[in-house]
Amino acid sequence: MIVGNMGILVLIFLLFLLCLKVPTYHAQQQDQTSSFSPHRTVIDVKGGPESVVWVVQLSDLHFSVHHPDRAFDFKTLLPPALSMINPSLVLITGDLTDGKSKDLLVMRQNEEEWVEYKNIMEDVVKRSGFDKSIFYDLRGNHDNFGVPVVGGSFDFYSKYSINGQLGRSGHVNSITLQAGEQKYLFVGLDSTMSVGLRGPTNLFGHPTDQLLTEIDLELAQWDSQSAKPVNKITFGHFPLSFSASSQSGRTLKDIFLKHSLSAYICGHLHSGFGKNLKRHHLSNHLLLSSQKFFQFNVHQIPSEGIKNCSFGAPPVEEFWEWEMGDWRKSRAMRILAIDRGHVSFAGIDFKSGSKKTIIIPTFPLDSRFMSTSSSHNEYECEHMLPSSYETVRALVFSVSPVVSVVAKIYDSRYGNLDNVMEATMTKHVDRSSRGDLYSVPWNYKAFEDPSADRFWLQIEATDIMGRTTLTELRPFSVNGLHAKVLWTWKEFFVMGCQWAALYYPILWLTMYFLLLLLLIPRAFLIFSRKQHTYKNFLAAKGLINGIAWVLQELCRVPIAWFGFLGYLFYLVLFPWFVGQVFTDGGDRGYMTYMGWVVKSSNNKRNDYIGSPDIMVVVLPHLIFVVLPAIFFAGALAAERAVHRDNFLSISGKKADDYSRLNKRSLRYDSRGNRRSKFHFDGRWMRSILLVLCLAICWKHFKNCRALMKAYEMNPLLHFPVYSLGIPVLLGYVIHKTKGA
């Protein structure tokens, strides 16, 4: 018997070592079509004010056949707003259409939504009075659901989007706005999968090495040709927390830091996660290893170093990342302005209807979300452009003539907001004006302070109709310090966690933990004299002893124990399910913990794509289904042991008599009457555990139903082990522990 058990343990140990050697993979690395070269455009910005340019950003429109209000509001609210703002560019950063069924479970392309998007955009362009060429609409993951190949029959983005209609077929598009001698570079990037899977396993951006090289070249195009510094803005769909690394391990963050961007603006996350979906990135070669996976606050704290004020000193490698929310539910729009090198933005909420007046303070900057370490260094070294600090400035857009603009500054030093400056701003007058820039001189040195949030700015505008508009109060620091901002747990979850880097560590930590939960108690049961029983637990109560007892009781149900162990090895060594991943049907692909293996329309096999996107299936199953199932199965076995000991102590019978007597007790009570089928003999803990097991099975079946619809699968044909393994094992344990 001992030899047999040792042989089993040796086999388990060998399989365990095999798990350790399973390789990990970077995210999907299919080459994006190399024939698509970057599209470059230079736009000469005419009219004043020459010192400032501004653009509009929209994101996550999610036009849907099931929600016509999204397109209707877009068509109604956007043209007059754009006409009033008169931006130099309109950037739409992905998820133009929804691509979801009414129950949100089937995710693939719907041409009807794309036709609506094309018609709506043509109407918006016409009614706003702009040239279509200033509109740039990027592809999001929803626009890529089930698209087997870019340019194929189901790639409706290439057919109906403005970028597609204007021949912007590359994955990188750069636009240079030139106002006088100053250049402003905007680089748009498409990092969606080159082989688009259906959702939910299509969630991350997948930049390839080729894409990163193209972005690098576009950002460097003016470095040797422009006498003045060039402000660089990139825009894309995915935040960096949801962007994978390339095959060589490079990331978008590496490229952005290299060029010291002003900002990277994106969408994808929507407003439901919070309002502070912003993140400051700073190059720090002394970063702890944990900081490659997490950033705990909005600002990355710089390392203390020696201030270098020499003119030949390299610039600080940093940039801001600003996620903007969504049109889908929030009806959000953003205006981004660059004023003499200072980049600011204002969010516009159209849920309450159209806006009569919009104000964007362009200087001083909000110290929470716009201050940079480089501006602080320049101020400390007195290398900044003094003229850009000598006035308080704001852009004001209004449907009616504005008669008064007032700048108000408050001091919060003593706990209250005390008004320390209130001055009327004057409008810059130009021969031809693109918009109204207001300014007022001030003594900026009077507002130097070691606190980044002592002084607060508010701009008030009044139009000829008597309507007053106020900006929200915002802290500022003329010396470029950061005001501390803490994320909520939801904001940290989506912005502070680098999920592509975290997937495999979490996966293997969970897998090893589950294996150890099964193997260690079994080893103690076979090789150790110390046994964890109910009596031992009563003698030395504690959490560890309780868990050890519960798991060792599971080992005493050998079929269930081997079943759970075999299920774990199945999840590591074999496909989880076989599903339909493209819109057009065709060959099915199969999914493992490393990704999908599929054939695209050109009959090319693609191995392990959609990683780490598959984590939305893999990790919840392991953590919220398999882990509690093992614990509750052990708890049922432990409850049986308690019931057995109590039965024997009360009846005075020997252990050998327990099985025979208990079978009768299950059928008849002490008076000889037959029991109800659902009688639990006073075992209230078993009743609770049964309810918890049912809850696990219910959650598991809901997940299976979602996957069935998403990938058109039959649970008995396409994923029998995944779908039935846990319910069958729990059912077996429930049966074995009902009395004997």
XYZ file of C-alpha atoms in Angstrom:
740
model
C 0.000 0.000 0.000
C 2.821 2.383 0.967
C 4.727 1.544 -2.211
C 1.638 2.275 -4.289
C 1.093 5.622 -2.598
C 4.758 6.526 -3.041
C 4.506 5.732 -6.735
C 1.506 8.022 -7.034
C 3.359 10.809 -5.241
C 6.381 10.414 -7.532
C 4.116 10.697 -10.579
C 2.465 13.789 -9.113
C 5.855 15.302 -8.375
C 7.020 14.743 -11.957
C 3.879 16.380 -13.297
C 4.438 19.249 -10.897
C 7.948 19.736 -12.262
C 6.475 19.717 -15.757
C 4.243 22.606 -14.713
C 7.297 24.529 -13.602
C 8.818 24.201 -17.065
C 5.771 25.378 -19.011
C 6.994 28.505 -20.824
C 5.378 31.882 -20.558
C 4.754 34.036 -23.578
C 4.596 37.715 -24.364
C 1.408 39.142 -25.686
C 0.191 38.532 -29.217
C 2.991 39.292 -31.680
C 1.554 38.887 -35.141
C 3.276 41.232 -37.540
C 1.069 44.105 -38.488
C 1.004 44.545 -42.226
C 4.343 46.035 -43.141
C 3.051 47.532 -46.375
C 1.045 50.072 -44.362
C 3.409 53.015 -43.915
C 2.792 55.865 -41.455
C 0.588 58.680 -42.765
C 2.092 62.151 -42.246
C 0.220 65.433 -42.479
C 1.247 69.029 -41.808
C -1.548 71.530 -41.135
C -0.846 75.242 -41.234
C -2.912 76.756 -38.421
C -4.144 80.130 -39.613
C -5.473 82.933 -37.465
C -4.812 83.971 -33.899
C -4.039 83.550 -31.169
C -0.741 82.268 -32.558
C 0.635 81.201 -29.182
C -1.983 78.526 -28.521
C -3.606 75.616 -30.361
C -6.409 73.359 -29.201
C -7.953 70.077 -30.286
C -11.002 68.041 -29.327
C -10.933 64.440 -28.139
C -13.844 62.010 -28.053
C -13.710 58.339 -27.195
C -15.749 55.166 -26.804
C -18.809 56.221 -28.789
C -20.179 52.642 -28.892
C -22.838 53.309 -31.518
C -25.245 50.395 -31.147
C -28.374 49.135 -32.862
C -29.718 48.452 -29.357
C -29.011 51.977 -28.059
C -29.927 54.519 -30.769
C -29.727 57.392 -28.258
C -25.919 57.360 -28.392
C -25.808 58.210 -32.094
C -28.765 60.589 -31.828
C -27.152 62.640 -29.053
C -23.854 62.651 -30.945
C -25.554 63.973 -34.061
C -27.501 66.564 -32.077
C -24.910 67.880 -29.617
C -21.566 67.633 -31.383
C -21.909 69.862 -34.505
C -22.844 73.064 -32.640
C -20.194 72.363 -29.993
C -17.474 71.902 -32.612
C -18.569 75.036 -34.461
C -18.294 77.009 -31.227
C -14.899 75.554 -30.215
C -13.322 75.586 -33.693
C -10.592 73.006 -32.970
C -7.618 72.340 -35.227
C -8.149 68.562 -34.883
C -10.900 66.195 -33.769
C -9.458 62.955 -32.356
C -11.761 59.985 -31.721
C -9.781 57.417 -29.765
C -11.511 54.132 -30.513
C -14.593 51.990 -29.937
C -16.582 53.769 -32.619
C -19.209 51.008 -32.630
C -20.345 48.600 -29.926
C -20.391 45.204 -31.643
C -22.418 43.577 -28.857
C -25.716 41.747 -28.770
C -28.558 43.028 -26.612
C -27.633 40.664 -23.766
C -23.957 41.817 -24.088
C -22.712 38.234 -24.504
C -22.073 37.981 -28.277
C -19.306 40.319 -29.468
C -18.673 40.573 -33.209
C -18.959 43.098 -36.011
C -22.348 44.474 -37.007
C -22.329 46.260 -40.368
C -25.549 48.103 -39.565
C -23.765 49.943 -36.751
C -20.927 50.883 -39.066
C -23.278 52.265 -41.713
C -24.917 54.384 -39.008
C -21.495 55.602 -37.832
C -20.499 56.627 -41.369
C -23.756 58.508 -41.935
C -23.600 60.252 -38.558
C -20.002 61.364 -39.085
C -20.783 62.725 -42.541
C -23.631 64.731 -41.024
C -21.427 65.998 -38.162
C -18.671 67.058 -40.566
C -21.146 68.862 -42.799
C -23.053 70.673 -40.040
C -19.949 71.678 -38.076
C -18.447 73.257 -41.194
C -15.058 71.520 -41.020
C -13.035 69.637 -43.547
C -13.211 65.882 -43.021
C -9.396 65.710 -43.036
C -9.102 67.153 -39.500
C -11.034 64.164 -38.094
C -8.972 61.161 -36.996
C -10.895 58.129 -35.748
C -8.874 55.234 -34.345
C -9.806 51.590 -34.107
C -10.691 50.263 -30.638
C -11.016 46.698 -29.434
C -14.797 46.766 -30.058
C -14.093 47.780 -33.657
C -11.888 44.695 -33.926
C -14.176 42.014 -32.459
C -14.056 38.951 -34.706
C -12.039 40.559 -37.522
C -9.778 37.792 -38.883
C -7.615 40.052 -41.027
C -7.204 43.797 -41.535
C -8.647 44.755 -44.913
C -10.870 41.670 -45.097
C -14.594 41.535 -45.745
C -15.456 41.892 -42.056
C -13.049 44.754 -41.398
C -15.787 47.394 -41.483
C -13.489 49.946 -39.846
C -11.383 50.144 -43.009
C -14.545 50.626 -45.070
C -16.643 53.046 -43.008
C -14.309 55.013 -40.708
C -12.979 58.425 -41.730
C -9.421 57.115 -41.545
C -10.377 54.268 -43.857
C -12.185 56.511 -46.330
C -9.235 58.907 -46.502
C -6.726 56.115 -47.105
C -4.989 56.301 -43.735
C -4.278 52.602 -43.768
C -1.221 52.617 -41.522
C -1.189 51.793 -37.839
C 0.539 55.125 -37.140
C -0.655 58.558 -38.262
C 1.167 61.782 -37.462
C -0.222 65.299 -37.735
C 1.895 68.401 -37.272
C 0.094 71.628 -36.453
C 2.232 74.598 -37.414
C 1.313 77.957 -35.899
C 3.874 80.534 -36.941
C 7.291 79.109 -36.100
C 5.946 76.705 -33.472
C 5.182 73.052 -34.238
C 2.856 70.730 -32.346
C 3.148 67.036 -33.182
C 0.259 64.602 -32.714
C 0.892 60.887 -33.326
C -2.017 58.448 -33.406
C -1.465 54.711 -32.984
C -3.526 51.576 -33.521
C -2.347 48.784 -31.218
C -5.358 46.497 -31.581
C -4.827 42.805 -32.389
C -3.866 42.152 -35.988
C -6.049 39.028 -35.715
C -9.141 40.284 -33.940
C -10.739 37.803 -31.564
C -14.280 38.035 -30.344
C -14.767 39.351 -26.841
C -14.379 38.922 -23.959
C -10.802 37.808 -24.763
C -10.067 40.954 -26.784
C -9.302 43.545 -24.145
C -5.660 44.643 -24.429
C -3.526 46.644 -26.786
C -0.813 44.589 -28.511
C 1.950 46.834 -29.856
C 4.474 44.952 -31.983
C 8.149 45.802 -32.374
C 7.388 47.147 -35.836
C 4.687 49.445 -34.471
C 6.992 50.726 -31.719
C 9.699 51.446 -34.292
C 7.243 53.406 -36.449
C 6.042 55.437 -33.443
C 9.663 56.137 -32.488
C 10.431 57.433 -35.993
C 7.319 59.612 -36.145
C 8.009 61.201 -32.767
C 11.572 61.986 -33.863
C 10.688 63.505 -37.253
C 11.227 67.149 -36.183
C 14.039 66.655 -33.663
C 16.775 67.829 -36.000
C 14.738 70.298 -38.069
C 12.969 72.563 -35.602
C 14.744 75.429 -33.854
C 12.107 75.556 -31.126
C 11.025 72.643 -28.902
C 8.181 70.613 -30.360
C 5.285 69.654 -28.119
C 4.512 65.973 -28.699
C 1.145 64.371 -28.003
C 0.261 60.759 -28.755
C -3.251 59.384 -28.864
C -4.484 55.813 -28.852
C -7.277 53.659 -27.510
C -5.715 51.591 -24.736
C -4.290 52.966 -21.487
C -0.810 51.661 -20.728
C -2.165 49.508 -17.894
C -4.004 47.549 -20.606
C -1.169 47.434 -23.152
C 1.111 44.420 -23.513
C 4.825 44.419 -24.256
C 6.240 43.551 -27.665
C 8.052 40.307 -28.404
C 11.385 41.931 -27.539
C 9.949 43.183 -24.251
C 9.680 46.843 -25.275
C 6.605 48.846 -24.350
C 4.849 52.009 -25.434
C 5.961 53.564 -22.168
C 9.613 53.084 -23.156
C 9.075 54.986 -26.427
C 7.048 57.752 -24.813
C 9.643 58.318 -22.073
C 12.430 58.411 -24.643
C 10.762 61.370 -26.370
C 9.518 63.088 -23.183
C 5.976 63.471 -24.442
C 3.704 66.152 -23.141
C 0.875 63.626 -22.870
C -0.620 60.371 -24.080
C -4.405 60.623 -24.361
C -6.580 57.529 -24.584
C -9.950 55.953 -23.802
C -11.124 52.361 -23.240
C -11.853 52.399 -19.499
C -14.987 54.594 -19.421
C -16.018 56.938 -16.625
C -17.546 54.299 -14.367
C -14.182 53.492 -12.788
C -13.670 57.042 -11.524
C -12.785 60.606 -12.461
C -9.057 60.440 -11.730
C -8.000 58.084 -14.513
C -4.750 59.966 -15.009
C -1.189 58.840 -14.434
C 2.172 60.579 -14.429
C 5.043 58.471 -15.798
C 8.618 59.279 -14.877
C 11.802 57.511 -15.940
C 13.620 56.213 -12.883
C 16.426 53.721 -13.309
C 16.268 52.936 -9.595
C 12.707 51.626 -9.772
C 11.902 48.726 -7.471
C 10.830 45.520 -9.181
C 7.339 45.944 -7.731
C 6.992 49.258 -9.580
C 7.111 47.381 -12.856
C 3.780 45.878 -11.832
C 2.154 48.647 -9.774
C 2.020 52.398 -9.408
C 0.176 53.262 -6.234
C -0.511 56.956 -6.784
C -1.304 59.259 -9.690
C 2.218 60.681 -9.480
C 5.326 58.560 -9.684
C 7.608 59.937 -7.014
C 10.966 61.046 -8.499
C 14.179 59.883 -6.915
C 16.143 62.559 -5.126
C 19.044 63.632 -7.290
C 21.391 66.522 -7.835
C 19.758 69.434 -9.638
C 21.408 69.918 -13.005
C 20.896 73.417 -14.362
C 23.387 73.258 -17.209
C 21.915 73.981 -20.631
C 23.345 70.759 -22.022
C 21.589 68.606 -19.425
C 19.289 65.918 -20.867
C 15.563 66.581 -20.473
C 13.562 64.817 -17.808
C 12.041 61.661 -19.276
C 8.375 61.865 -18.311
C 4.869 62.181 -19.678
C 1.259 62.362 -18.561
C -1.326 59.733 -19.424
C -4.895 61.037 -19.525
C -7.813 58.631 -19.999
C -10.872 60.662 -20.876
C -14.005 58.644 -20.117
C -16.648 57.803 -22.697
C -19.480 59.060 -24.852
C -21.370 55.778 -24.361
C -22.895 56.716 -21.004
C -21.167 59.892 -19.865
C -21.527 61.926 -23.089
C -18.012 63.210 -22.416
C -15.792 65.350 -24.608
C -12.365 66.816 -23.903
C -10.681 69.972 -25.142
C -6.888 69.884 -24.992
C -4.917 73.112 -25.361
C -1.203 73.861 -25.733
C -0.302 77.400 -24.693
C 3.396 78.332 -25.087
C 4.427 74.792 -24.193
C 1.957 74.385 -21.313
C -0.536 71.572 -21.958
C -3.934 71.690 -20.276
C -7.350 70.148 -20.792
C -10.961 70.494 -19.758
C -13.623 67.806 -19.714
C -17.084 68.647 -21.057
C -20.166 66.760 -19.851
C -23.089 66.782 -22.310
C -25.437 64.689 -20.161
C -27.262 67.857 -19.164
C -27.436 69.111 -22.756
C -25.489 71.553 -24.916
C -23.109 74.118 -23.455
C -23.478 77.846 -24.026
C -20.004 78.753 -22.738
C -16.863 76.661 -22.253
C -13.743 77.879 -20.426
C -10.274 76.292 -20.453
C -7.665 77.846 -18.148
C -4.373 77.433 -20.015
C -2.049 78.939 -17.395
C -1.296 78.379 -14.561
C -1.716 74.609 -14.848
C -3.645 72.326 -12.533
C -0.994 70.988 -10.131
C -2.870 67.714 -9.669
C -2.911 66.496 -13.262
C -0.782 68.795 -15.428
C 2.380 69.833 -13.566
C 5.583 68.170 -14.737
C 8.977 67.589 -13.156
C 10.623 69.314 -16.123
C 8.653 72.532 -15.548
C 9.704 72.423 -11.883
C 13.357 72.021 -12.868
C 13.111 74.799 -15.443
C 11.577 77.107 -12.865
C 14.184 76.292 -10.228
C 16.986 76.797 -12.767
C 15.273 79.887 -14.220
C 15.320 78.336 -17.692
C 11.624 78.853 -18.343
C 10.246 81.375 -20.816
C 9.336 84.331 -18.554
C 6.667 85.644 -20.926
C 4.694 82.413 -20.519
C 4.502 82.998 -16.740
C 3.643 86.706 -16.690
C -0.099 86.363 -17.339
C -3.038 84.231 -16.242
C -4.639 82.915 -19.427
C -7.812 81.129 -20.468
C -9.615 80.172 -23.662
C -13.303 81.091 -23.696
C -15.776 79.692 -26.237
C -19.354 80.938 -26.272
C -22.396 80.985 -28.525
C -23.075 84.566 -27.405
C -20.663 87.495 -27.121
C -18.759 87.472 -23.834
C -18.803 90.749 -21.932
C -16.694 89.868 -18.913
C -14.014 87.324 -17.944
C -12.599 87.438 -14.420
C -9.703 85.484 -12.906
C -10.026 84.670 -9.205
C -7.269 83.233 -7.020
C -7.882 81.870 -3.542
C -5.458 81.132 -0.712
C -6.192 77.994 1.342
C -3.337 78.462 3.810
C -5.561 78.906 6.864
C -8.104 76.262 5.951
C -10.486 78.596 4.153
C -10.500 79.827 0.576
C -9.593 83.508 0.927
C -9.776 85.590 -2.231
C -6.336 87.134 -2.745
C -6.686 88.221 -6.374
C -9.626 89.123 -8.582
C -8.862 90.736 -11.921
C -10.674 91.316 -15.183
C -9.091 89.561 -18.142
C -8.760 91.138 -21.596
C -9.184 89.433 -24.953
C -6.315 89.145 -27.399
C -7.275 90.896 -30.609
C -6.083 89.450 -33.922
C -6.926 90.210 -37.534
C -8.406 86.771 -37.921
C -9.174 84.796 -34.826
C -9.712 81.038 -34.365
C -10.875 81.571 -30.796
C -10.824 83.951 -27.868
C -7.823 83.935 -25.540
C -8.159 86.088 -22.417
C -5.283 87.099 -20.150
C -4.421 89.304 -17.204
C -0.957 90.251 -15.890
C 0.038 89.072 -12.416
C 3.070 88.862 -10.177
C 3.646 85.138 -10.439
C 6.574 85.239 -7.986
C 4.108 86.227 -5.256
C 2.501 82.810 -5.644
C 5.648 80.722 -5.224
C 5.065 78.253 -2.408
C 6.408 74.878 -1.240
C 2.827 73.630 -1.147
C 1.413 72.523 -4.492
C -2.202 73.097 -3.485
C -2.130 76.281 -1.421
C -3.417 78.531 -4.218
C -6.555 77.803 -6.254
C -7.698 79.321 -9.558
C -11.192 79.914 -10.889
C -12.274 81.699 -14.075
C -15.692 83.329 -14.398
C -17.227 84.369 -17.741
C -20.423 86.311 -18.338
C -22.068 86.587 -21.764
C -24.293 89.281 -23.197
C -27.385 87.343 -22.114
C -26.285 87.600 -18.484
C -25.392 83.915 -18.217
C -22.450 83.235 -15.886
C -20.143 80.243 -16.269
C -17.577 79.208 -13.658
C -14.734 76.735 -13.978
C -14.184 74.311 -11.134
C -11.604 75.386 -8.574
C -8.197 73.931 -9.400
C -4.951 74.108 -7.423
C -1.851 75.437 -9.133
C 1.852 75.712 -8.449
C 3.833 78.247 -10.457
C 7.035 76.453 -9.443
C 5.791 73.195 -10.971
C 5.139 71.060 -7.893
C 2.673 68.142 -7.891
C -0.428 68.256 -5.703
C -0.987 64.847 -4.119
C -3.899 62.849 -5.549
C -4.894 59.409 -4.299
C -6.685 56.905 -6.496
C -9.760 55.093 -5.276
C -9.363 51.311 -5.244
C -11.242 51.075 -8.565
C -9.027 53.724 -10.157
C -5.904 51.969 -8.886
C -7.245 48.640 -10.172
C -7.525 49.882 -13.777
C -4.751 52.508 -13.941
C -2.166 51.513 -11.359
C -1.873 47.801 -12.152
C 0.172 46.711 -15.156
C -2.056 43.764 -16.022
C -0.021 42.388 -18.916
C 2.974 42.014 -16.593
C 0.843 40.679 -13.743
C -0.993 37.907 -15.600
C 1.593 35.127 -15.447
C 2.772 35.861 -11.884
C -0.839 35.755 -10.662
C -1.586 32.668 -12.757
C 1.367 30.624 -11.513
C 1.015 31.815 -7.937
C -2.603 30.652 -8.017
C -1.784 27.336 -9.708
C 1.045 26.514 -7.293
C -1.131 27.491 -4.350
C -3.919 25.177 -5.526
C -1.469 22.320 -6.102
C 0.095 22.776 -2.675
C -3.357 22.792 -1.065
C -3.807 19.304 -2.457
C -0.272 17.879 -2.232
C 0.921 18.969 1.222
C -2.028 17.507 3.213
C -1.737 14.291 1.197
C 1.982 14.050 1.974
C 1.294 14.554 5.693
C -1.421 11.914 5.574
C 0.955 9.332 4.060
C 4.345 10.100 5.549
C 3.750 11.962 8.796
C 2.711 10.536 12.133
C 0.935 13.778 12.922
C -2.638 13.553 11.676
C -4.991 16.518 11.487
C -8.337 15.331 12.851
C -11.364 16.881 14.473
C -10.076 15.902 17.939
C -6.692 17.486 17.224
C -8.424 20.631 16.017
C -10.447 20.822 19.249
C -7.243 20.443 21.250
C -5.356 23.164 19.332
C -7.776 25.511 17.647
C -6.493 27.950 15.061
C -6.914 28.991 11.452
C -3.935 26.997 10.169
C -4.945 23.860 12.063
C -8.504 24.255 10.826
C -7.446 24.569 7.185
C -5.029 21.640 7.519
C -7.772 19.485 9.018
C -10.289 20.423 6.300
C -7.833 19.709 3.470
C -6.684 16.443 5.013
C -10.282 15.287 5.264
C -10.577 15.917 1.511
C -7.618 13.546 1.032
C -9.703 10.856 2.765
C -12.118 11.055 -0.186
C -9.548 9.749 -2.717
C -11.638 9.911 -5.873
C -12.484 13.566 -5.221
C -8.876 14.402 -4.315
C -7.488 12.803 -7.483
C -10.316 14.428 -9.436
C -9.333 17.947 -8.320
C -5.654 17.217 -8.965
C -6.400 15.853 -12.418
C -8.611 18.863 -13.178
C -5.739 21.250 -12.371
C -3.329 19.355 -14.613
C -5.925 19.309 -17.369
C -6.158 23.121 -17.191
C -2.377 23.366 -17.543
C -1.745 20.721 -20.188
C -4.844 20.724 -22.414
C -7.164 23.211 -24.181
C -9.904 24.684 -22.041
C -12.436 24.923 -24.851
C -12.905 25.069 -28.615
C -14.807 28.062 -29.937
C -15.732 30.298 -32.839
C -13.537 33.394 -32.594
C -14.332 35.260 -35.837
C -17.424 37.029 -37.128
C -17.590 34.996 -40.308
C -17.548 31.490 -38.807
C -15.062 29.144 -40.413
C -12.558 27.047 -38.517
C -12.746 27.003 -34.754
C -9.833 27.808 -32.481
C -8.964 26.438 -29.095
C -7.949 28.307 -25.951
C -5.326 27.381 -23.372
C -4.032 29.391 -20.436
C -1.416 30.796 -22.882
C -3.901 32.104 -25.444
C -5.884 31.099 -28.504
C -4.602 28.931 -31.327
C -6.543 29.831 -34.481
C -6.324 29.882 -38.256
C -6.981 33.227 -39.898
C -8.734 33.645 -43.244
C -5.462 33.251 -45.156
C -5.103 29.793 -43.561
C -2.190 30.972 -41.437
C -1.944 29.381 -37.998
C -1.656 31.883 -35.162
C -0.350 30.456 -31.895
C -1.281 31.819 -28.499
C -2.854 35.097 -29.509
C -5.041 36.980 -27.097
C -2.639 36.807 -24.176
C -2.991 38.344 -21.606
C -6.584 39.079 -22.715
C -7.595 35.536 -21.731
C -6.933 36.417 -18.096
C -10.560 37.596 -17.878
C -11.541 33.923 -18.296
C -8.604 32.120 -16.688
C -8.077 33.975 -13.420
C -11.745 34.290 -12.339
C -12.226 30.560 -12.959
C -9.221 29.581 -10.855
C -9.775 32.080 -8.052
C -13.565 32.218 -7.774
C -14.540 28.686 -8.854
C -11.729 26.136 -8.412
C -10.249 27.523 -5.172
C -13.529 27.758 -3.209
C -14.658 24.418 -4.655
C -11.599 22.703 -3.127
C -12.178 24.354 0.250
C -15.896 23.602 0.355
C -15.335 20.008 -0.735
C -12.867 19.628 2.131
C -15.320 21.347 4.489
C -18.032 18.836 3.530
C -15.632 15.982 4.242
C -14.686 17.567 7.575
C -18.353 18.040 8.501
C -18.912 14.347 7.817
C -16.054 13.485 10.191
C -17.577 15.654 12.922
C -20.966 14.055 12.407
C -19.368 10.607 12.509
C -17.540 11.295 15.791
C -20.675 12.733 17.371
C -22.732 9.784 16.186
C -20.298 7.280 17.646
C -19.898 9.109 20.942
C -23.677 9.318 21.460
C -24.526 5.797 20.305
C -21.556 4.115 21.979
C -21.097 1.962 18.880
C -17.812 0.976 17.302
C -16.559 2.650 14.167
C -17.261 -0.496 12.164
C -20.933 -0.223 13.055
C -21.181 3.390 11.893
C -21.754 2.707 8.235
C -24.484 0.103 8.785
C -26.337 2.127 11.432
C -26.004 5.391 9.600
C -27.573 3.996 6.432
C -30.689 3.182 8.443
C -30.606 6.571 10.207
C -30.662 8.250 6.831
C -33.949 6.509 6.012
C -35.743 6.365 9.395
C -35.895 8.477 12.542
C -35.726 7.168 16.132
C -39.456 6.360 16.084
C -39.176 4.250 12.944
C -40.847 6.815 10.666
C -39.399 7.294 7.185
C -37.533 10.612 6.801
C -38.169 13.222 4.151
C -35.821 13.182 1.153
C -34.535 16.658 2.134
C -34.046 16.001 5.870
C -30.576 17.050 7.077
C -30.677 15.348 10.513
C -29.837 18.592 12.284
C -26.592 19.047 10.291
C -26.992 22.789 9.855
C -23.344 23.295 8.818
C -23.810 20.830 5.971
C -26.869 22.776 4.851
C -24.811 25.989 4.700
C -22.040 24.253 2.774
C -24.548 22.850 0.298
C -25.864 26.353 -0.339
C -22.301 27.628 -0.879
C -21.572 24.764 -3.287
C -24.729 25.610 -5.208
C -23.580 29.241 -5.361
C -20.247 28.174 -6.861
C -21.983 25.980 -9.424
C -24.415 28.781 -10.275
C -21.562 31.228 -10.858
C -19.718 28.619 -12.916
C -22.762 27.852 -15.069
C -23.323 31.579 -15.657
C -19.724 31.870 -16.852
C -20.178 28.820 -19.063
C -23.382 30.256 -20.523
C -21.580 33.514 -21.348
C -18.754 31.609 -23.051
C -21.236 29.390 -24.921
C -22.902 32.428 -26.455
C -19.684 34.377 -27.015
C -17.942 31.587 -28.923
C -20.899 29.522 -30.156
C -20.053 26.400 -28.184
C -21.843 23.283 -26.972
C -20.672 22.419 -23.439
C -20.726 18.673 -24.105
C -18.823 18.933 -27.390
C -16.535 21.914 -27.064
C -15.621 22.191 -23.369
C -16.915 19.178 -21.388
C -14.088 19.021 -18.823
C -14.059 22.773 -18.165
C -17.826 23.038 -17.842
C -18.642 19.800 -15.986
C -15.483 19.087 -13.986
C -16.158 21.209 -10.898
C -19.927 20.464 -10.646
C -19.290 16.707 -10.994
C -16.568 16.750 -8.331
C -18.702 18.744 -5.921
C -21.659 16.468 -6.611
C -19.550 13.411 -5.863
C -18.310 14.886 -2.566
C -21.854 15.828 -1.574
C -22.986 12.285 -2.267
C -20.096 10.650 -0.399
C -20.493 12.857 2.670
C -24.242 12.707 3.125
C -23.894 10.113 5.828
C -21.158 7.551 5.387
